[in-house]
Amino acid sequence: MSAHTCLCGLPVPYPACCGKLHRGEAATTAEQLMRSRFTAFGVGDETYLLRTWHPSSRPPHIGLDKRVRWVRLEVLETTGGTVVHTEGTVRFRAHYVDRGKPGEMEENSKFVRVEGQWMYAGMA
């Protein structure tokens, strides 16, 4: 992660971007939450990932694989998920390196607002 760019891909340093969400600030959009969750995978913040996972589908733990390095995120499409919505989707492609081999995964994630907070609700 460059000092000038957050791992989520926005041209903002981590402390002023996803870092502030990891420290407790609430995401204002579903896309912002998705970006911060990608970054949490990248920095190994399992506590944040669990805290932002909807209780109905939240696992007891995640068990992050330290051999996988998350390197780049592409947001491909969003629906809803703005400050005026209560749900939305974010389709993205996440790039990683697993034991020296590059890979990618694509997902269309669903997000819902619970008591004003965006939460990851699984695949759409």
CSV table of C-alpha atoms in Angstrom, one decimal, residues 7-124:
chain,number,residue,atom,x,y,z
A,7,LEU,CA,-5.4,-0.4,-0.6
A,8,CYS,CA,-9.0,0.0,-1.7
A,9,GLY,CA,-7.8,2.0,-4.7
A,10,LEU,CA,-8.9,5.4,-3.8
A,11,PRO,CA,-6.3,8.2,-4.0
A,12,VAL,CA,-6.4,8.8,-0.3
A,13,PRO,CA,-3.9,7.6,2.3
A,14,TYR,CA,-5.1,4.6,4.4
A,15,PRO,CA,-5.5,6.6,7.7
A,16,ALA,CA,-7.9,9.1,6.1
A,17,CYS,CA,-9.7,6.5,4.0
A,18,CYS,CA,-10.4,2.9,5.1
A,19,GLY,CA,-8.3,3.4,8.3
A,20,LYS,CA,-11.0,5.7,9.8
A,21,LEU,CA,-13.7,3.1,9.2
A,22,HIS,CA,-11.5,0.4,10.8
A,23,ARG,CA,-11.1,2.7,13.8
A,24,GLY,CA,-14.9,3.0,14.2
A,25,GLU,CA,-16.3,5.6,11.8
A,26,ALA,CA,-19.4,4.4,10.0
A,27,ALA,CA,-19.4,3.9,6.2
A,28,THR,CA,-21.8,6.3,4.4
A,29,THR,CA,-22.4,4.0,1.4
A,30,ALA,CA,-22.4,0.3,0.6
A,31,GLU,CA,-19.4,0.8,-1.8
A,32,GLN,CA,-17.4,2.5,0.9
A,33,LEU,CA,-18.1,-0.4,3.3
A,34,MET,CA,-17.1,-2.9,0.6
A,35,ARG,CA,-13.9,-1.0,-0.1
A,36,SER,CA,-13.1,-0.9,3.6
A,37,ARG,CA,-13.8,-4.7,3.9
A,38,PHE,CA,-11.4,-5.4,1.1
A,39,THR,CA,-8.8,-3.3,2.8
A,40,ALA,CA,-9.5,-5.1,6.1
A,41,PHE,CA,-8.7,-8.4,4.3
A,42,GLY,CA,-5.5,-6.8,3.1
A,43,VAL,CA,-4.4,-5.5,6.5
A,44,GLY,CA,-5.6,-8.6,8.4
A,45,ASP,CA,-8.4,-6.9,10.4
A,46,GLU,CA,-10.7,-9.8,11.2
A,47,THR,CA,-12.4,-7.9,14.0
A,48,TYR,CA,-13.6,-5.2,11.5
A,49,LEU,CA,-14.7,-7.9,9.0
A,50,LEU,CA,-16.9,-9.6,11.7
A,51,ARG,CA,-18.2,-6.3,13.0
A,52,THR,CA,-19.4,-5.3,9.6
A,53,TRP,CA,-20.9,-8.7,8.7
A,54,HIS,CA,-24.7,-9.0,9.1
A,55,PRO,CA,-25.6,-11.0,12.2
A,56,SER,CA,-27.9,-13.4,10.2
A,57,SER,CA,-24.9,-14.8,8.2
A,58,ARG,CA,-21.9,-13.8,10.3
A,59,PRO,CA,-19.5,-16.7,10.9
A,60,PRO,CA,-17.9,-17.2,14.4
A,61,HIS,CA,-14.5,-16.4,12.9
A,62,ILE,CA,-12.9,-15.9,9.5
A,63,GLY,CA,-9.4,-17.4,9.8
A,64,LEU,CA,-7.5,-15.2,7.4
A,65,ASP,CA,-4.9,-16.9,5.3
A,66,LYS,CA,-1.6,-15.0,5.8
A,67,ARG,CA,-0.2,-16.6,2.6
A,68,VAL,CA,-2.8,-14.6,0.6
A,69,ARG,CA,-1.9,-11.0,-0.1
A,70,TRP,CA,-4.8,-8.8,-1.4
A,71,VAL,CA,-3.3,-6.3,-3.9
A,72,ARG,CA,-6.0,-4.5,-5.9
A,73,LEU,CA,-9.7,-3.9,-6.1
A,74,GLU,CA,-11.9,-3.1,-9.1
A,75,VAL,CA,-15.5,-1.9,-8.4
A,76,LEU,CA,-17.4,-3.0,-11.5
A,77,GLU,CA,-21.0,-2.0,-10.7
A,78,THR,CA,-23.1,-0.7,-7.9
A,79,THR,CA,-26.9,-0.6,-7.4
A,80,GLY,CA,-28.5,1.4,-4.6
A,81,GLY,CA,-26.4,1.6,-1.5
A,82,THR,CA,-26.2,5.4,-1.2
A,83,VAL,CA,-27.1,7.6,1.8
A,84,VAL,CA,-30.8,7.4,0.8
A,85,HIS,CA,-31.0,3.6,0.4
A,86,THR,CA,-31.4,0.8,2.9
A,87,GLU,CA,-29.8,-1.8,0.7
A,88,GLY,CA,-27.5,-2.1,-2.3
A,89,THR,CA,-25.2,-4.3,-4.2
A,90,VAL,CA,-21.5,-3.9,-5.2
A,91,ARG,CA,-20.0,-6.1,-7.9
A,92,PHE,CA,-16.3,-6.2,-7.7
A,93,ARG,CA,-13.1,-8.0,-8.7
A,94,ALA,CA,-10.5,-8.5,-6.1
A,95,HIS,CA,-6.9,-9.3,-7.1
A,96,TYR,CA,-4.6,-11.3,-4.8
A,97,VAL,CA,-1.3,-13.2,-4.7
A,98,ASP,CA,-1.5,-16.6,-3.2
A,99,ARG,CA,2.0,-18.2,-2.5
A,100,GLY,CA,3.5,-16.2,-5.3
A,101,LYS,CA,0.7,-16.9,-7.8
A,102,PRO,CA,-1.6,-14.1,-8.9
A,103,GLY,CA,-5.4,-14.7,-8.8
A,104,GLU,CA,-8.7,-12.9,-8.8
A,105,MET,CA,-12.2,-13.4,-7.5
A,106,GLU,CA,-15.3,-11.7,-8.5
A,107,GLU,CA,-18.4,-11.3,-6.4
A,108,ASN,CA,-21.7,-9.4,-6.4
A,109,SER,CA,-22.2,-8.6,-2.7
A,110,LYS,CA,-25.4,-7.5,-1.0
A,111,PHE,CA,-25.3,-4.8,1.7
A,112,VAL,CA,-28.1,-3.7,4.1
A,113,ARG,CA,-28.4,-0.9,6.6
A,114,VAL,CA,-29.0,-2.1,10.2
A,115,GLU,CA,-29.8,0.7,12.7
A,116,GLY,CA,-28.2,3.2,10.3
A,117,GLN,CA,-25.0,1.1,9.7
A,118,TRP,CA,-24.1,-0.6,6.5
A,119,MET,CA,-23.5,-4.3,6.9
A,120,TYR,CA,-22.3,-7.0,4.5
A,121,ALA,CA,-25.1,-9.5,3.9
A,122,GLY,CA,-23.5,-12.0,1.7
A,123,MET,CA,-23.6,-12.6,-2.1
A,124,ALA,CA,-26.5,-11.0,-4.0
